[in-house]
PDB file of C-alpha atoms in Angstrom:
ATOM      1  CA  MET A   1      91.670  90.476 133.218  1.00  0.00           C
ATOM      2  CA  ASP A   2      94.975  91.480 134.800  1.00  0.00           C
ATOM      3  CA  ASN A   3      96.824  90.779 131.536  1.00  0.00           C
ATOM      4  CA  GLY A   4      94.565  93.171 129.587  1.00  0.00           C
ATOM      5  CA  VAL A   5      92.617  90.426 127.793  1.00  0.00           C
ATOM      6  CA  THR A   6      88.854  90.890 127.517  1.00  0.00           C
ATOM      7  CA  ARG A   7      87.068  88.453 129.856  1.00  0.00           C
ATOM      8  CA  GLU A   8      84.965  85.718 128.301  1.00  0.00           C
ATOM      9  CA  TYR A   9      82.433  86.307 131.099  1.00  0.00           C
ATOM     10  CA  ALA A  10      82.394  88.091 134.468  1.00  0.00           C
ATOM     11  CA  THR A  11      83.938  85.269 136.516  1.00  0.00           C
ATOM     12  CA  TYR A  12      86.237  83.892 133.801  1.00  0.00           C
ATOM     13  CA  ASN A  13      89.702  83.004 135.136  1.00  0.00           C
ATOM     14  CA  GLY A  14      91.566  81.422 132.228  1.00  0.00           C
ATOM     15  CA  GLU A  15      89.912  78.020 131.923  1.00  0.00           C
ATOM     16  CA  ARG A  16      89.535  76.288 128.553  1.00  0.00           C
ATOM     17  CA  ILE A  17      86.404  77.169 126.605  1.00  0.00           C
ATOM     18  CA  LYS A  18      84.431  75.683 123.705  1.00  0.00           C
ATOM     19  CA  GLN A  19      84.580  78.859 121.617  1.00  0.00           C
ATOM     20  CA  ALA A  20      85.916  82.350 122.130  1.00  0.00           C
ATOM     21  CA  ASP A  21      82.823  84.540 122.235  1.00  0.00           C
ATOM     22  CA  VAL A  22      85.033  87.528 123.077  1.00  0.00           C
ATOM     23  CA  ASN A  23      86.324  87.587 119.504  1.00  0.00           C
ATOM     24  CA  LEU A  24      82.770  88.149 118.271  1.00  0.00           C
ATOM     25  CA  LEU A  25      82.948  91.554 119.964  1.00  0.00           C
ATOM     26  CA  ALA A  26      85.434  92.604 117.254  1.00  0.00           C
ATOM     27  CA  TYR A  27      83.520  90.925 114.424  1.00  0.00           C
ATOM     28  CA  PRO A  28      80.666  91.060 113.702  1.00  0.00           C
ATOM     29  CA  LEU A  29      79.633  93.293 116.616  1.00  0.00           C
ATOM     30  CA  LYS A  30      82.416  95.908 116.186  1.00  0.00           C
ATOM     31  CA  GLN A  31      82.390  96.631 119.921  1.00  0.00           C
ATOM     32  CA  ILE A  32      86.140  96.157 120.180  1.00  0.00           C
ATOM     33  CA  THR A  33      87.899  98.154 117.463  1.00  0.00           C
ATOM     34  CA  ASP A  34      91.371  98.737 118.899  1.00  0.00           C
ATOM     35  CA  ILE A  35      93.781  96.655 116.789  1.00  0.00           C
ATOM     36  CA  ALA A  36      96.100  95.914 119.711  1.00  0.00           C
ATOM     37  CA  GLN A  37      93.159  94.675 121.817  1.00  0.00           C
ATOM     38  CA  ILE A  38      91.792  92.514 119.001  1.00  0.00           C
ATOM     39  CA  LYS A  39      95.233  90.926 118.540  1.00  0.00           C
ATOM     40  CA  LYS A  40      95.720  90.414 122.284  1.00  0.00           C
ATOM     41  CA  ASP A  41      92.321  88.726 122.602  1.00  0.00           C
ATOM     42  CA  LEU A  42      92.970  86.519 119.541  1.00  0.00           C
ATOM     43  CA  GLU A  43      96.384  85.385 120.731  1.00  0.00           C
ATOM     44  CA  TYR A  44      95.038  84.597 124.180  1.00  0.00           C
ATOM     45  CA  TYR A  45      91.837  82.772 123.237  1.00  0.00           C
ATOM     46  CA  GLU A  46      93.334  80.723 120.417  1.00  0.00           C
ATOM     47  CA  THR A  47      95.215  78.883 123.178  1.00  0.00           C
ATOM     48  CA  LYS A  48      92.041  78.292 125.219  1.00  0.00           C
ATOM     49  CA  ILE A  49      89.995  76.301 122.721  1.00  0.00           C
ATOM     50  CA  PRO A  50      90.392  72.509 122.554  1.00  0.00           C
ATOM     51  CA  ASP A  51      91.754  70.695 119.515  1.00  0.00           C
ATOM     52  CA  GLU A  52      88.601  68.545 119.419  1.00  0.00           C
ATOM     53  CA  GLY A  53      84.988  69.638 119.765  1.00  0.00           C
ATOM     54  CA  THR A  54      85.494  73.276 118.790  1.00  0.00           C
ATOM     55  CA  PRO A  55      82.890  74.507 116.283  1.00  0.00           C
ATOM     56  CA  ALA A  56      84.208  75.448 112.819  1.00  0.00           C
ATOM     57  CA  MET A  57      82.801  78.948 113.273  1.00  0.00           C
ATOM     58  CA  THR A  58      85.340  79.621 116.041  1.00  0.00           C
ATOM     59  CA  GLN A  59      88.303  79.036 113.740  1.00  0.00           C
ATOM     60  CA  ALA A  60      86.469  80.935 110.981  1.00  0.00           C
ATOM     61  CA  ILE A  61      86.287  84.046 113.178  1.00  0.00           C
ATOM     62  CA  PHE A  62      89.980  83.648 114.040  1.00  0.00           C
ATOM     63  CA  THR A  63      90.647  83.479 110.265  1.00  0.00           C
ATOM     64  CA  LEU A  64      88.604  86.582 109.530  1.00  0.00           C
ATOM     65  CA  LEU A  65      90.135  88.685 112.292  1.00  0.00           C
ATOM     66  CA  TYR A  66      93.734  87.669 111.547  1.00  0.00           C
ATOM     67  CA  ALA A  67      93.145  88.480 107.858  1.00  0.00           C
ATOM     68  CA  ARG A  68      91.784  91.897 108.801  1.00  0.00           C
ATOM     69  CA  LEU A  69      94.860  92.438 110.963  1.00  0.00           C
ATOM     70  CA  GLY A  70      97.010  91.656 107.913  1.00  0.00           C
ATOM     71  CA  ASP A  71      98.440  88.396 109.296  1.00  0.00           C
ATOM     72  CA  LYS A  72      97.874  86.238 106.245  1.00  0.00           C
ATOM     73  CA  GLU A  73      99.831  83.248 107.557  1.00  0.00           C
ATOM     74  CA  LYS A  74      97.841  82.939 110.798  1.00  0.00           C
ATOM     75  CA  ALA A  75      94.632  83.564 108.856  1.00  0.00           C
ATOM     76  CA  TRP A  76      95.579  80.777 106.408  1.00  0.00           C
ATOM     77  CA  HIS A  77      96.358  78.431 109.323  1.00  0.00           C
ATOM     78  CA  TRP A  78      92.965  79.030 110.937  1.00  0.00           C
ATOM     79  CA  LEU A  79      91.069  78.709 107.633  1.00  0.00           C
ATOM     80  CA  ARG A  80      92.558  75.249 107.168  1.00  0.00           C
ATOM     81  CA  GLU A  81      91.671  74.402 110.800  1.00  0.00           C
ATOM     82  CA  ALA A  82      88.072  75.531 110.248  1.00  0.00           C
ATOM     83  CA  TYR A  83      87.609  73.649 107.014  1.00  0.00           C
ATOM     84  CA  LEU A  84      89.730  70.575 106.321  1.00  0.00           C
ATOM     85  CA  PRO A  85      89.290  68.537 109.549  1.00  0.00           C
ATOM     86  CA  ASN A  86      85.529  69.113 109.443  1.00  0.00           C
ATOM     87  CA  LEU A  87      84.890  67.551 106.025  1.00  0.00           C
ATOM     88  CA  ASN A  88      82.799  64.377 106.154  1.00  0.00           C
ATOM     89  CA  PRO A  89      82.937  61.612 103.542  1.00  0.00           C
ATOM     90  CA  PRO A  90      81.654  60.654 101.100  1.00  0.00           C
ATOM     91  CA  PHE A  91      80.566  64.100  99.853  1.00  0.00           C
ATOM     92  CA  ARG A  92      82.913  66.215 101.991  1.00  0.00           C
ATOM     93  CA  VAL A  93      80.066  68.101 103.696  1.00  0.00           C
ATOM     94  CA  LEU A  94      81.050  70.241 106.646  1.00  0.00           C
ATOM     95  CA  ALA A  95      80.481  68.875 110.150  1.00  0.00           C
ATOM     96  CA  GLU A  96      80.164  71.118 113.192  1.00  0.00           C
ATOM     97  CA  THR A  97      83.456  69.969 114.696  1.00  0.00           C
ATOM     98  CA  LYS A  98      86.610  68.076 113.701  1.00  0.00           C
ATOM     99  CA  GLY A  99      85.624  64.471 113.206  1.00  0.00           C
ATOM    100  CA  GLY A 100      81.955  65.316 113.792  1.00  0.00           C
ATOM    101  CA  THR A 101      79.311  63.148 112.168  1.00  0.00           C
ATOM    102  CA  ASN A 102      76.370  65.513 111.694  1.00  0.00           C
ATOM    103  CA  PRO A 103      75.443  65.753 108.011  1.00  0.00           C
ATOM    104  CA  TYR A 104      75.867  69.517 107.440  1.00  0.00           C
ATOM    105  CA  PHE A 105      76.631  72.484 109.643  1.00  0.00           C
ATOM    106  CA  ALA A 106      75.347  75.681 108.019  1.00  0.00           C
ATOM    107  CA  THR A 107      76.690  78.033 110.720  1.00  0.00           C
ATOM    108  CA  GLY A 108      80.220  76.715 110.294  1.00  0.00           C
ATOM    109  CA  ALA A 109      79.938  76.899 106.496  1.00  0.00           C
ATOM    110  CA  GLY A 110      78.637  80.466 106.807  1.00  0.00           C
ATOM    111  CA  GLY A 111      81.559  81.337 109.065  1.00  0.00           C
ATOM    112  CA  ILE A 112      84.017  79.930 106.542  1.00  0.00           C
ATOM    113  CA  LEU A 113      82.381  81.911 103.728  1.00  0.00           C
ATOM    114  CA  GLN A 114      82.577  85.065 105.851  1.00  0.00           C
ATOM    115  CA  SER A 115      86.234  84.400 106.624  1.00  0.00           C
ATOM    116  CA  VAL A 116      86.948  84.390 102.886  1.00  0.00           C
ATOM    117  CA  MET A 117      84.680  87.303 101.902  1.00  0.00           C
ATOM    118  CA  MET A 118      84.969  89.574 104.941  1.00  0.00           C
ATOM    119  CA  GLY A 119      88.426  88.462 106.062  1.00  0.00           C
ATOM    120  CA  PHE A 120      90.608  87.786 103.023  1.00  0.00           C
ATOM    121  CA  GLY A 121      88.342  89.813 100.721  1.00  0.00           C
ATOM    122  CA  GLY A 122      88.118  92.699 103.186  1.00  0.00           C
ATOM    123  CA  LEU A 123      84.415  93.286 102.630  1.00  0.00           C
ATOM    124  CA  ASP A 124      82.452  95.112 105.298  1.00  0.00           C
ATOM    125  CA  ILE A 125      78.756  95.906 105.632  1.00  0.00           C
ATOM    126  CA  THR A 126      78.333  99.577 106.515  1.00  0.00           C
ATOM    127  CA  ALA A 127      75.555 102.161 106.529  1.00  0.00           C
ATOM    128  CA  LEU A 128      76.846 103.156 103.066  1.00  0.00           C
ATOM    129  CA  GLY A 129      76.556  99.614 101.738  1.00  0.00           C
ATOM    130  CA  ILE A 130      79.134  96.908 101.204  1.00  0.00           C
ATOM    131  CA  VAL A 131      82.637  98.327 100.961  1.00  0.00           C
ATOM    132  CA  GLN A 132      86.126  96.877 100.850  1.00  0.00           C
ATOM    133  CA  VAL A 133      88.262  97.863 103.826  1.00  0.00           C
ATOM    134  CA  LYS A 134      91.526  95.938 104.055  1.00  0.00           C
ATOM    135  CA  SER A 135      92.257  92.785 102.124  1.00  0.00           C
ATOM    136  CA  VAL A 136      95.051  90.258 102.269  1.00  0.00           C
ATOM    137  CA  ILE A 137      95.239  86.799 100.722  1.00  0.00           C
ATOM    138  CA  PRO A 138      97.360  83.834 101.757  1.00  0.00           C
ATOM    139  CA  THR A 139     100.695  83.337 100.045  1.00  0.00           C
ATOM    140  CA  ALA A 140      99.321  80.066  98.640  1.00  0.00           C
ATOM    141  CA  TRP A 141      96.700  81.972  96.605  1.00  0.00           C
ATOM    142  CA  LYS A 142      97.328  83.946  93.414  1.00  0.00           C
ATOM    143  CA  SER A 143      94.148  86.019  93.659  1.00  0.00           C
ATOM    144  CA  LEU A 144      90.625  86.113  95.038  1.00  0.00           C
ATOM    145  CA  THR A 145      87.621  87.327  93.069  1.00  0.00           C
ATOM    146  CA  ILE A 146      84.258  87.828  94.760  1.00  0.00           C
ATOM    147  CA  LYS A 147      81.389  88.429  92.309  1.00  0.00           C
ATOM    148  CA  GLY A 148      77.773  89.517  92.591  1.00  0.00           C
ATOM    149  CA  VAL A 149      78.078  91.433  95.857  1.00  0.00           C
ATOM    150  CA  GLY A 150      75.127  93.508  97.016  1.00  0.00           C
ATOM    151  CA  PRO A 151      72.271  94.975  95.000  1.00  0.00           C
ATOM    152  CA  GLN A 152      74.745  96.419  92.493  1.00  0.00           C
ATOM    153  CA  LYS A 153      76.317  92.962  92.022  1.00  0.00           C
ATOM    154  CA  LYS A 154      79.821  94.365  92.464  1.00  0.00           C
ATOM    155  CA  THR A 155      82.998  92.412  91.785  1.00  0.00           C
ATOM    156  CA  PHE A 156      86.005  92.635  94.097  1.00  0.00           C
ATOM    157  CA  THR A 157      89.404  91.254  93.070  1.00  0.00           C
ATOM    158  CA  ILE A 158      92.397  90.916  95.371  1.00  0.00           C
ATOM    159  CA  GLN A 159      95.810  90.103  93.894  1.00  0.00           C
TER     160      GLN A 159
END
């Protein structure tokens, strides 16, 4: 686009969208790796998703990418947006969207788990195995421990 943001699709001209697929180019696809571009795309597309009807996995990817950029406050904001409004009573299972009524949304739950492990925990799957790249935890947390990772069942602790 003229403003340097990666287009959602070939004819995209700034309209609102259900989810920002562009951000998936940075994670998990690793097609966009320039930090400035990742940030520009995040800041743009976070304003293009609706408050209602957006899948939890969209906010989970925002969480993960902001954590990897080191912006723990924005990452914390998006984690809460992905998780809290999507909890359904009486057992607090995760719905697909805020206020949704489906009984459980595994993709959204998986996105939230990835936002914690790969975002805040900084884990990355590489040709050399699972490694820790950059980690940052929200100010509200004291630490994060991720146990049993990979075939070696590694433990990663972030203070």
